mmCIF file of C-alpha atoms and ligand atoms in Angstrom:
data_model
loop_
_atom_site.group_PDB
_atom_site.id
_atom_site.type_symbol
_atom_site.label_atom_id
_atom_site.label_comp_id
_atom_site.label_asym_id
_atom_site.label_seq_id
_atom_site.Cartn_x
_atom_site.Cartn_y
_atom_site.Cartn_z
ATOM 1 C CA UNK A 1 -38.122 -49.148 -33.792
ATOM 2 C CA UNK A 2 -38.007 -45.873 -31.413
ATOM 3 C CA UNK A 3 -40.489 -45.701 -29.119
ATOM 4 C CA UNK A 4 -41.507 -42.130 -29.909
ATOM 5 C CA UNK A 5 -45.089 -41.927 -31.375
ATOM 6 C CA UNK A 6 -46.044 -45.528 -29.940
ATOM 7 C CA UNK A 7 -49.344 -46.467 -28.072
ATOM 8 C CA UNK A 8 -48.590 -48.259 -24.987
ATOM 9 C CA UNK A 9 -51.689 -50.864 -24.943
ATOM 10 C CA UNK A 10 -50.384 -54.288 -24.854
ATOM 11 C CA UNK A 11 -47.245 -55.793 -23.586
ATOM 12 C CA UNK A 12 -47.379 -58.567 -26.867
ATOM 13 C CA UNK A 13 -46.326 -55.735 -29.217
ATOM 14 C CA UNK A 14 -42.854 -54.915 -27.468
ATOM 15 C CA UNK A 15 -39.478 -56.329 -27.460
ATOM 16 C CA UNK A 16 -37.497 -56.756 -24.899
ATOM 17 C CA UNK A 17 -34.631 -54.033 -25.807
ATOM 18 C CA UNK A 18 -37.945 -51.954 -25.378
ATOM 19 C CA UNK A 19 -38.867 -52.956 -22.763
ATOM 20 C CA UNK A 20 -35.506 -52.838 -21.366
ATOM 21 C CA UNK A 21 -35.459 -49.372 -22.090
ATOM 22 C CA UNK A 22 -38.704 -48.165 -20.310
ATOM 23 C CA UNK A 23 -37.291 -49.910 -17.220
ATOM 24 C CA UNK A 24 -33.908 -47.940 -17.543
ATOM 25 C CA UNK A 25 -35.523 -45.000 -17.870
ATOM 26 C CA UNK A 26 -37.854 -45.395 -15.190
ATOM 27 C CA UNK A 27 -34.898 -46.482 -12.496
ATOM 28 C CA UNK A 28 -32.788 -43.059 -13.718
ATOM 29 C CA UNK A 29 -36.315 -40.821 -13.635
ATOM 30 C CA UNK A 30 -36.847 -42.341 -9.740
ATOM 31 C CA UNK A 31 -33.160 -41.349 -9.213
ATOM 32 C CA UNK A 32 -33.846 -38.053 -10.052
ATOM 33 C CA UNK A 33 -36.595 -37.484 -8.301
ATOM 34 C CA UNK A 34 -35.224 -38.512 -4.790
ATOM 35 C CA UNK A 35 -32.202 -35.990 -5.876
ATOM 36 C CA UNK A 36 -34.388 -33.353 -6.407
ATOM 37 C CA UNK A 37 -32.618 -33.242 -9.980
ATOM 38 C CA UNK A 38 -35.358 -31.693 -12.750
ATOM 39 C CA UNK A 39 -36.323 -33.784 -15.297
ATOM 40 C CA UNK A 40 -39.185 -31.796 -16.937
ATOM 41 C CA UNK A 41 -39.294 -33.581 -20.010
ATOM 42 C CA UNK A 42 -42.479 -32.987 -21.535
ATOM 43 C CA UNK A 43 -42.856 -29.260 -20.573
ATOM 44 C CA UNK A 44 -46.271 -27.768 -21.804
ATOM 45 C CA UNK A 45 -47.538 -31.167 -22.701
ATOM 46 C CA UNK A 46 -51.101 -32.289 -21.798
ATOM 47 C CA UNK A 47 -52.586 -35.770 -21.163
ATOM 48 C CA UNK A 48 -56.125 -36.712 -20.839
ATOM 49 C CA UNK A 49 -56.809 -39.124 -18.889
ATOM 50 C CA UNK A 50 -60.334 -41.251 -19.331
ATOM 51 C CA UNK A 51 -61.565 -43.288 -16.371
ATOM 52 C CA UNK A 52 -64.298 -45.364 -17.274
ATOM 53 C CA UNK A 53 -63.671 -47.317 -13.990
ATOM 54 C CA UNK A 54 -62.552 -45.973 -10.340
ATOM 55 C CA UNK A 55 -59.328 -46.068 -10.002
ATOM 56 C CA UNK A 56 -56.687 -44.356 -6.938
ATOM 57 C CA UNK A 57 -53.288 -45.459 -7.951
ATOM 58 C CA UNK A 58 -53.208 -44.952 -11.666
ATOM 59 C CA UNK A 59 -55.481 -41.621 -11.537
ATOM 60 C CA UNK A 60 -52.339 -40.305 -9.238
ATOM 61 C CA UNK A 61 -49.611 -41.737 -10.103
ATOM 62 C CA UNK A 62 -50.542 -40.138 -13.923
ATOM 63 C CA UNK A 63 -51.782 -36.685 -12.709
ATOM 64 C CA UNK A 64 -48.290 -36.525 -10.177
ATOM 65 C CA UNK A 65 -46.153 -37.766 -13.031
ATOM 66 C CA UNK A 66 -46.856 -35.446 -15.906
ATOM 67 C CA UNK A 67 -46.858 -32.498 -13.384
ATOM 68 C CA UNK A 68 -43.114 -34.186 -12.140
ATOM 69 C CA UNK A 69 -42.456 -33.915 -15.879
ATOM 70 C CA UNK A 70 -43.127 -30.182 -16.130
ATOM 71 C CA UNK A 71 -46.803 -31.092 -17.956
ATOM 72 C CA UNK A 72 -50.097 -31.561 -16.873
ATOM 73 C CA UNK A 73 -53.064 -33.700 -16.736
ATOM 74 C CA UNK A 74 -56.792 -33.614 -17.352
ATOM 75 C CA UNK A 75 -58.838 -36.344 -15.676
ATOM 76 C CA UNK A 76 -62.053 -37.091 -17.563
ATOM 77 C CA UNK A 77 -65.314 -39.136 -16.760
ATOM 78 C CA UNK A 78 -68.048 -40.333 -18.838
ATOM 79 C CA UNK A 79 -70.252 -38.306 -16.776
ATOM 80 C CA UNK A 80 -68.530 -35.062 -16.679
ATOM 81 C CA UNK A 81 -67.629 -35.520 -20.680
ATOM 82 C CA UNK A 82 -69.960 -36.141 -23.686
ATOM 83 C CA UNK A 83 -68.854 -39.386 -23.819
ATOM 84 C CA UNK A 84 -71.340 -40.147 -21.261
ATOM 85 C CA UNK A 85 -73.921 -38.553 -23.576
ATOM 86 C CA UNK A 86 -73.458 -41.111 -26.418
ATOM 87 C CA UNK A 87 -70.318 -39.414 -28.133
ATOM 88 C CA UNK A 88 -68.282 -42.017 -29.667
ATOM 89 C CA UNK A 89 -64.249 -43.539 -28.537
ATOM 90 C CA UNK A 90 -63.800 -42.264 -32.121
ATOM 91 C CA UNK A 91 -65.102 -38.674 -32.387
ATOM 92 C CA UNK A 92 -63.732 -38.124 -28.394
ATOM 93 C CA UNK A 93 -60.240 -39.776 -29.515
ATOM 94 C CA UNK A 94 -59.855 -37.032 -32.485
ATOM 95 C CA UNK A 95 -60.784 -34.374 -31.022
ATOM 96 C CA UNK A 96 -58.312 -34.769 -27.615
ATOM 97 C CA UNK A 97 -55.662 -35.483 -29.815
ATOM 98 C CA UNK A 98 -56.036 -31.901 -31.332
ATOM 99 C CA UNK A 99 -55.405 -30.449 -27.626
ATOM 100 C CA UNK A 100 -53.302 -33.342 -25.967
ATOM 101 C CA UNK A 101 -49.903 -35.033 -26.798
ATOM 102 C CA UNK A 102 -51.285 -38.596 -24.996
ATOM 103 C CA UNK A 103 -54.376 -39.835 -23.688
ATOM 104 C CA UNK A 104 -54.276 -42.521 -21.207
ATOM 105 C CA UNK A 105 -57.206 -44.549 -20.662
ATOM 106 C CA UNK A 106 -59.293 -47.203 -18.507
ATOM 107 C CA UNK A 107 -61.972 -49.201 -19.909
ATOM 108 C CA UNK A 108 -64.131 -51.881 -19.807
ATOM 109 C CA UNK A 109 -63.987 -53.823 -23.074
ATOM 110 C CA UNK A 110 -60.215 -54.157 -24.354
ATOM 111 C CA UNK A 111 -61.843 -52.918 -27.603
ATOM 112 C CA UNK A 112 -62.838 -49.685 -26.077
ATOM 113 C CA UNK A 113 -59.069 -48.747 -25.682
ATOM 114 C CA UNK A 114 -58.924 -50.253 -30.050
ATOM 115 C CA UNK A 115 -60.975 -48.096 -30.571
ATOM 116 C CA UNK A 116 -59.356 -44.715 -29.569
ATOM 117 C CA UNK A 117 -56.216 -45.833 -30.167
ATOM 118 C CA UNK A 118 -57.152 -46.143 -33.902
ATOM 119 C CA UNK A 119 -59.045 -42.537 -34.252
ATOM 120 C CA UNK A 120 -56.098 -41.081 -31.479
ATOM 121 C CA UNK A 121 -53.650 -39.339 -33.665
ATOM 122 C CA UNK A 122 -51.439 -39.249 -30.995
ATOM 123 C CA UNK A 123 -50.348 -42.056 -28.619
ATOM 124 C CA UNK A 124 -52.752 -43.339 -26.503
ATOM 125 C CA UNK A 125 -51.742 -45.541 -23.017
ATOM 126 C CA UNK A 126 -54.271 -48.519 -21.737
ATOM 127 C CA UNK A 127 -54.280 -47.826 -18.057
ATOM 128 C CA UNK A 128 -56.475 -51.048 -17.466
ATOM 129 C CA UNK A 129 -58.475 -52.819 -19.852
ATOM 130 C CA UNK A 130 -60.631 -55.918 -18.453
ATOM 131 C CA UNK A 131 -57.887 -57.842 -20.839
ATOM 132 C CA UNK A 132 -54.785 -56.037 -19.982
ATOM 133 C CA UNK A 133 -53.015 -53.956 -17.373
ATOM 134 C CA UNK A 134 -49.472 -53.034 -18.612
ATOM 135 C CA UNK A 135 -48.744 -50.256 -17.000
ATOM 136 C CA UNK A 136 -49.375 -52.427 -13.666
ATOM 137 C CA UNK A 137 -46.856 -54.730 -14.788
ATOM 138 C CA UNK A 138 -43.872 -52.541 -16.184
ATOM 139 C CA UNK A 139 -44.119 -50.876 -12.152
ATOM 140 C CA UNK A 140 -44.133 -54.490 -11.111
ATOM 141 C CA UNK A 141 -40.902 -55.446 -13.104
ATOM 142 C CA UNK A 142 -39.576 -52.378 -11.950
ATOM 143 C CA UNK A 143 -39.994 -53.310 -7.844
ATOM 144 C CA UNK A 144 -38.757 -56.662 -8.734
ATOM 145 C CA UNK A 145 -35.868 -55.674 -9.927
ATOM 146 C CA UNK A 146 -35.058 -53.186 -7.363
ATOM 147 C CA UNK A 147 -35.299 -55.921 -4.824
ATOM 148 C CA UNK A 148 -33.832 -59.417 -6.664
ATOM 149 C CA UNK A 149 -31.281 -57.131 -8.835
ATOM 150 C CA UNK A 150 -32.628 -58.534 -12.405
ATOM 151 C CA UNK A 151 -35.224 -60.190 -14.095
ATOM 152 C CA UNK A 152 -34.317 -62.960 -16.304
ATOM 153 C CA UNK A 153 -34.203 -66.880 -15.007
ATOM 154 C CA UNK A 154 -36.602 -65.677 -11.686
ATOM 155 C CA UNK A 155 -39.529 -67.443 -11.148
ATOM 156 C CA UNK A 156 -42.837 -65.562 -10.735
ATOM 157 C CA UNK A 157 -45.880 -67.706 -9.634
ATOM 158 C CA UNK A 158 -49.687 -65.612 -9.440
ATOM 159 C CA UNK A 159 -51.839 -67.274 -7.599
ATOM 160 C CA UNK A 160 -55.472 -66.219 -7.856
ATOM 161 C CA UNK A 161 -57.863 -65.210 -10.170
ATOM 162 C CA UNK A 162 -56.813 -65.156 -13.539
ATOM 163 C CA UNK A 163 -57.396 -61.754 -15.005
ATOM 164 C CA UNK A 164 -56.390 -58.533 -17.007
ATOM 165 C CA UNK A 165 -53.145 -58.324 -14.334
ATOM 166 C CA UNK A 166 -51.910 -61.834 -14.749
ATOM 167 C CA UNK A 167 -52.227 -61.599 -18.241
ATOM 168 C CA UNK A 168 -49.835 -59.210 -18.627
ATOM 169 C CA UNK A 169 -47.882 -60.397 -16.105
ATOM 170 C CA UNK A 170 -47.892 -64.043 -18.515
ATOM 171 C CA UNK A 171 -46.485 -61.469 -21.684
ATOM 172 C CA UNK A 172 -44.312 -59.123 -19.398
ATOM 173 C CA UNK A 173 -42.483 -61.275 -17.467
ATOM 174 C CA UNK A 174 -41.808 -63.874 -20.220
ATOM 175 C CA UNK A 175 -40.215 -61.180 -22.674
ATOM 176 C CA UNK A 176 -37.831 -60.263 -19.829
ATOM 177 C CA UNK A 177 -37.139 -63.861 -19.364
ATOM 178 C CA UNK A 178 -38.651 -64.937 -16.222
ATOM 179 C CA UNK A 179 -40.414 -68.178 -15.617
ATOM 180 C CA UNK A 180 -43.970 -67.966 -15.313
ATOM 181 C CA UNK A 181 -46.103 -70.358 -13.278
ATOM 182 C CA UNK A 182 -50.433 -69.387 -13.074
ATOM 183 C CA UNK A 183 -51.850 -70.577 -10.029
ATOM 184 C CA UNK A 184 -55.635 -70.972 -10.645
ATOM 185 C CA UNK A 185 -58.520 -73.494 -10.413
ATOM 186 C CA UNK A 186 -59.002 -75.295 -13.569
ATOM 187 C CA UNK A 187 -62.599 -73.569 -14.009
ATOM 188 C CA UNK A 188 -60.532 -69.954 -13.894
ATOM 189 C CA UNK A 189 -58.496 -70.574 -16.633
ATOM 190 C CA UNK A 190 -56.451 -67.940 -18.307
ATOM 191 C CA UNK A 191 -58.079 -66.426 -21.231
ATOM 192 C CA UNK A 192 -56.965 -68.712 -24.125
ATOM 193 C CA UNK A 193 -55.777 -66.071 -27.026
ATOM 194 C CA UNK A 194 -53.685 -64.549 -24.119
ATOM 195 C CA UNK A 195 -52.271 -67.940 -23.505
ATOM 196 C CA UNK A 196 -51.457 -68.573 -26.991
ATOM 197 C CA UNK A 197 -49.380 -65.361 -27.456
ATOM 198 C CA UNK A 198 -47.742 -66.029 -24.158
ATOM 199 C CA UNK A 199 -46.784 -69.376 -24.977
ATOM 200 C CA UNK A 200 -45.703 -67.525 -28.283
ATOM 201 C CA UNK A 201 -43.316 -65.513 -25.991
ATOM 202 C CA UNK A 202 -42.093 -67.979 -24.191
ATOM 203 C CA UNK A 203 -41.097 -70.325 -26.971
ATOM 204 C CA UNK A 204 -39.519 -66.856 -28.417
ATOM 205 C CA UNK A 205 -37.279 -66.018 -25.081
ATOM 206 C CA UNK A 206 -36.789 -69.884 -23.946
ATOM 207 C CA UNK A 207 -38.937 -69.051 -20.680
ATOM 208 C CA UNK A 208 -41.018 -71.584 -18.807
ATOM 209 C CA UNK A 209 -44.798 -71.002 -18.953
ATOM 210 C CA UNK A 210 -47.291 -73.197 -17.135
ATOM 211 C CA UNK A 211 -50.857 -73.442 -15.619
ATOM 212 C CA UNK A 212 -51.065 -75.169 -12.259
ATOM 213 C CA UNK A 213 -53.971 -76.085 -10.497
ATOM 214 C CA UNK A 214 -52.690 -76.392 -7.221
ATOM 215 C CA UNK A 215 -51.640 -73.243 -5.349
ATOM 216 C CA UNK A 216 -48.573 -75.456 -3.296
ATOM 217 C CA UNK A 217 -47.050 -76.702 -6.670
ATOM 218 C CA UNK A 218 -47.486 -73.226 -8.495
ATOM 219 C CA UNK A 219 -45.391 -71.278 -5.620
ATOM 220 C CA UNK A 220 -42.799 -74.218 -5.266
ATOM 221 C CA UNK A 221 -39.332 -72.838 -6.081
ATOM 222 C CA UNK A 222 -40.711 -68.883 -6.263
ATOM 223 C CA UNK A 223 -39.003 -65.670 -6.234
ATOM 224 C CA UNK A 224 -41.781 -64.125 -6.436
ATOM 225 C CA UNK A 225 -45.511 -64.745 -5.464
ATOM 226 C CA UNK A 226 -48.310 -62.164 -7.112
ATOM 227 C CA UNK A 227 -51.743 -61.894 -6.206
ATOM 228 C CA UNK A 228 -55.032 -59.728 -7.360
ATOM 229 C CA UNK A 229 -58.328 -59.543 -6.600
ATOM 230 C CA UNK A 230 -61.045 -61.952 -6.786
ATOM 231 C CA UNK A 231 -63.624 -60.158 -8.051
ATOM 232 C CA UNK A 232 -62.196 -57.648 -10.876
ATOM 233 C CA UNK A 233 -64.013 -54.496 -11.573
ATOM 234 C CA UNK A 234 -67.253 -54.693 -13.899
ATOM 235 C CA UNK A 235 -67.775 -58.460 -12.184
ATOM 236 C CA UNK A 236 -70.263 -59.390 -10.062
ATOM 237 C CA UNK A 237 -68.796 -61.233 -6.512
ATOM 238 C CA UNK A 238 -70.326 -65.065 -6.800
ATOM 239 C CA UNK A 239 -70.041 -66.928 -3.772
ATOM 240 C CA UNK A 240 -69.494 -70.316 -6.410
ATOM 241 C CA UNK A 241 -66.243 -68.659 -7.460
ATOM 242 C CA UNK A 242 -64.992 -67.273 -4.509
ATOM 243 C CA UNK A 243 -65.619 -70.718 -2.756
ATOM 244 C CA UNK A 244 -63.141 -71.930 -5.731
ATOM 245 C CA UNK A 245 -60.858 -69.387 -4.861
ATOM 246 C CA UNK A 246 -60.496 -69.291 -1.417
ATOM 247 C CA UNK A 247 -57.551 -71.990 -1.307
ATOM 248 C CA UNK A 248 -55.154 -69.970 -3.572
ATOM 249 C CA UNK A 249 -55.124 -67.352 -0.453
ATOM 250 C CA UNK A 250 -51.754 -66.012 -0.264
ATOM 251 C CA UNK A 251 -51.284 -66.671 3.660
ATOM 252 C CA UNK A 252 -48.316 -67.329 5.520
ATOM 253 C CA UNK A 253 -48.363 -71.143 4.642
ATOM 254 C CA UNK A 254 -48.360 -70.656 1.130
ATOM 255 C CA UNK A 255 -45.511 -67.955 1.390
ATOM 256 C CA UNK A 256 -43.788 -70.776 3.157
ATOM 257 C CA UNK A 257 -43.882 -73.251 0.508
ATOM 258 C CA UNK A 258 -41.952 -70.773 -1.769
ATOM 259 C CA UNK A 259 -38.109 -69.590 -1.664
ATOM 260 C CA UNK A 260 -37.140 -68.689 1.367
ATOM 261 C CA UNK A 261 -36.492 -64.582 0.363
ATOM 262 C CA UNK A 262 -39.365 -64.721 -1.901
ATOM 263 C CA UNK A 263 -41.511 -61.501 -2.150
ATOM 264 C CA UNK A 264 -45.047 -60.801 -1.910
ATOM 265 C CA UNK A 265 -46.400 -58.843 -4.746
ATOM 266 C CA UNK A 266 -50.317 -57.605 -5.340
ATOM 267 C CA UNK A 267 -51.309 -54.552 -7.507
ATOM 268 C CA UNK A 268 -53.999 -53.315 -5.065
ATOM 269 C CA UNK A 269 -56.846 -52.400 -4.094
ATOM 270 C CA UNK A 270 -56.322 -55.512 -1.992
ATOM 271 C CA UNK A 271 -59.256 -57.180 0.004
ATOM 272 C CA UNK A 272 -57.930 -58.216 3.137
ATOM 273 C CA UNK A 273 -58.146 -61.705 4.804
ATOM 274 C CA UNK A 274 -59.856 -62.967 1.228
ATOM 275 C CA UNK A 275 -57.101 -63.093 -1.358
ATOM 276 C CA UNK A 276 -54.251 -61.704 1.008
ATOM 277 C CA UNK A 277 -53.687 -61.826 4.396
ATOM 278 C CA UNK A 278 -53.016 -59.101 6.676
ATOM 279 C CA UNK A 279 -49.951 -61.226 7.945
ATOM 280 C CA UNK A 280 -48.840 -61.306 4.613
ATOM 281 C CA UNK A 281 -49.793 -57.752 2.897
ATOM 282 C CA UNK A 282 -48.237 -56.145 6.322
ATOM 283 C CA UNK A 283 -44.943 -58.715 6.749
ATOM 284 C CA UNK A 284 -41.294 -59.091 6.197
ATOM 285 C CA UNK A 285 -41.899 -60.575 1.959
ATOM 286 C CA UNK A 286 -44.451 -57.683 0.729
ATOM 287 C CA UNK A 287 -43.120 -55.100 -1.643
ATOM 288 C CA UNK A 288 -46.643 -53.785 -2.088
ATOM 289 C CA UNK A 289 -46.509 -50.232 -1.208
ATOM 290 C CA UNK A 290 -43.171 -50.117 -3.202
ATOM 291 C CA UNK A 291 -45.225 -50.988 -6.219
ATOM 292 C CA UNK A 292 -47.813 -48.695 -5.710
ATOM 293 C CA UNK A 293 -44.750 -45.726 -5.592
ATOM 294 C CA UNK A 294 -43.665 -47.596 -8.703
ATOM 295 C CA UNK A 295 -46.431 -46.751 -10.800
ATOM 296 C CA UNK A 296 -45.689 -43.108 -10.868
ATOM 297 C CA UNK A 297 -41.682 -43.842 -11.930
ATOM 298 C CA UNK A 298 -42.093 -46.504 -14.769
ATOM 299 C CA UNK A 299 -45.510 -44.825 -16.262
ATOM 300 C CA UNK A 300 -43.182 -41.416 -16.170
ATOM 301 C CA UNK A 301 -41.072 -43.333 -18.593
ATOM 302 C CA UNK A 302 -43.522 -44.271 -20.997
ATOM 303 C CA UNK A 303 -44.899 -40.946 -21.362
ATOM 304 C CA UNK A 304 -41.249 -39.687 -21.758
ATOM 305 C CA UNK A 305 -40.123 -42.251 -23.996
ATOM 306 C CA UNK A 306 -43.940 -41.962 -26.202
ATOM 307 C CA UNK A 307 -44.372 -38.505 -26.361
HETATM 308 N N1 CP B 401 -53.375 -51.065 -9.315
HETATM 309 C C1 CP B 401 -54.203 -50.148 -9.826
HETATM 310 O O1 CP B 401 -54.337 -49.991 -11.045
HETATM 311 O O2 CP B 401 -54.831 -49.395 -8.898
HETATM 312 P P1 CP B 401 -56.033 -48.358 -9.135
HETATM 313 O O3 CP B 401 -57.234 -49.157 -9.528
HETATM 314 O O4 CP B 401 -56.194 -47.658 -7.824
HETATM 315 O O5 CP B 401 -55.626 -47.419 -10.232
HETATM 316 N N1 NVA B 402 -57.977 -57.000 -11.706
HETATM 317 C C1 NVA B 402 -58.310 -55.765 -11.062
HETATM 318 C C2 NVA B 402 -57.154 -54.830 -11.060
HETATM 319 C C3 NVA B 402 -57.393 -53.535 -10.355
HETATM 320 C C4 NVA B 402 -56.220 -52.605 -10.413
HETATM 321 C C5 NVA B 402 -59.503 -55.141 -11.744
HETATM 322 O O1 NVA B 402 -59.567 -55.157 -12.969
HETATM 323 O O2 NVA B 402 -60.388 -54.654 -11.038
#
């Protein structure tokens, strides 16, 4: 099936020739842009963009992309819309999609993001859900590739919090056939119809899949170690939780226990010295800042590929 026309909301519904193909596109679209070389593929296109949550990286990295695609953007927040006046997903989702060719959203509830994508009649992109965060993950798979050269048969172990970013990492990563290890303590499990589909996946693309409770075991034999935030947007910081938390740190030691060229991923906004270190968000593993410049290059090929 073409991508053309497609909503971009949760990793679950691709392939991975799809997949594949967003990544291709987003290396060649990077290339590009460091030549210089136009690409303005979606010339006199608009997308609106709906923050329901702050957000740095994926408010830019949109905006600078469909402008870098000869289009334009149109950021939009429940208080400066009607939305925030008690208009509905459904009524707002119709009537952008008689200006807009996309609309690109963050939201709280994952059915929030449902919702517009069934009133949208064109496609709509979840850019953060508290359930998902593809986009995050397709820039992820992007920078890992750039620096280990493929994908399939790495291992990828995310230590932390178990949340909207390692659950897509759990469906992205296994489609592309790496091994998948969740670092977490056993009362932060991963959400269990997440972990259903991924196990799903990984029966599907012969991947390994696993929950480990012990931050040393789940980095053991890495190629990659991923980390997030505690405390995810919309959640309240609990010092009970964080206390569980605390020793799946990504610090030097635990970097340590991995493969020795292993890299240091985390999606930012990181919070320094609690779920990363500054030794290890600022040394020789982390590709951080190179997935942050990521965002704009693989999200440029969903809208091209979409639109
Ligand atoms: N990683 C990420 O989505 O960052 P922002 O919250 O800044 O968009
Ligand atoms: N898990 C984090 C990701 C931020 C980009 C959150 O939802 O706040």
């Amino acid at each position: 099936m073409s991508l053309k026309g497609r909503s971009f909301i949760d990793l679950y519904d691709f392939k991975r020739f799809e997949l594949r193909r967003i990544l291709d596109t987003a290396h060649d679209l990077k290339r590009k842009q460091r030549r210089g070389e136009p690409h303005e593929l979606l010339k006199g296109k608009s997308l609106a963009m709906i923050f329901m949550k702050s957000s740095t990286r994926t408010r830019v990295s949109f905006e600078v992309g469909m402008t870098q695609l000869g289009g334009h953007a149109l950021y939009l927040s429940p208080s400066g819309t009607q939305l925030g006046r008690g208009e509905t997903i459904g009524d707002t989702a119709q009537v952008l999609s008689r200006y807009c060719s996309a609309i690109m959203a963050r939201v709280y509830a994952h059915d929030e993001i449902m919702g517009l994508a069934q009133h949208a009649t064109v496609p709509v992109i979840n850019g953060l859900s508290d359930l998902l965060h593809p986009c995050q993950i397709m820039a992820d798979m992007l920078t890992i590739e750039e620096h280990k050269g493929g994908l399939a048969g790495l291992k990828i172990a995310y230590v932390g919090d178990a949340n909207n970013v390692s659950n897509s990492i759990m469906q992205g990563c296994t489609i592309m056939g790496m091994d998948v290890t969740i670092g977490s303590p056993k009362k932060h499990d991963p959400d269990k119809a997440i972990m259903k589909r991924a196990t799903e996946l990984s029966d599907r693309y012969d991947t390994h899949l696993e929950v480990a409770h012990d931050p040393f075991e789940a980095v053991k034999n890495a190629d990659v170690i991923y980390t997030d935030t505690f405390f995810s947007m919309g959640q309240e910081r609990d010092k009970e939780k964080e206390k569980d938390l605390m020793p799946f740190q990504v610090n030097q030691e635990l970097v340590d226990a991995a493969k020795k060229h292993v890299i240091a991923m985390h999606c930012l906004p990181a919070h320094r010295n609690e779920e990363i270190t500054d030794e290890v968000m600022d040394g020789p593993h982390s590709v951080v800042f190179d997935q942050a410049e990521n965002r704009l290059h693989a999200q440029k090929a969903i809208l091209a590929l979409i639109v």
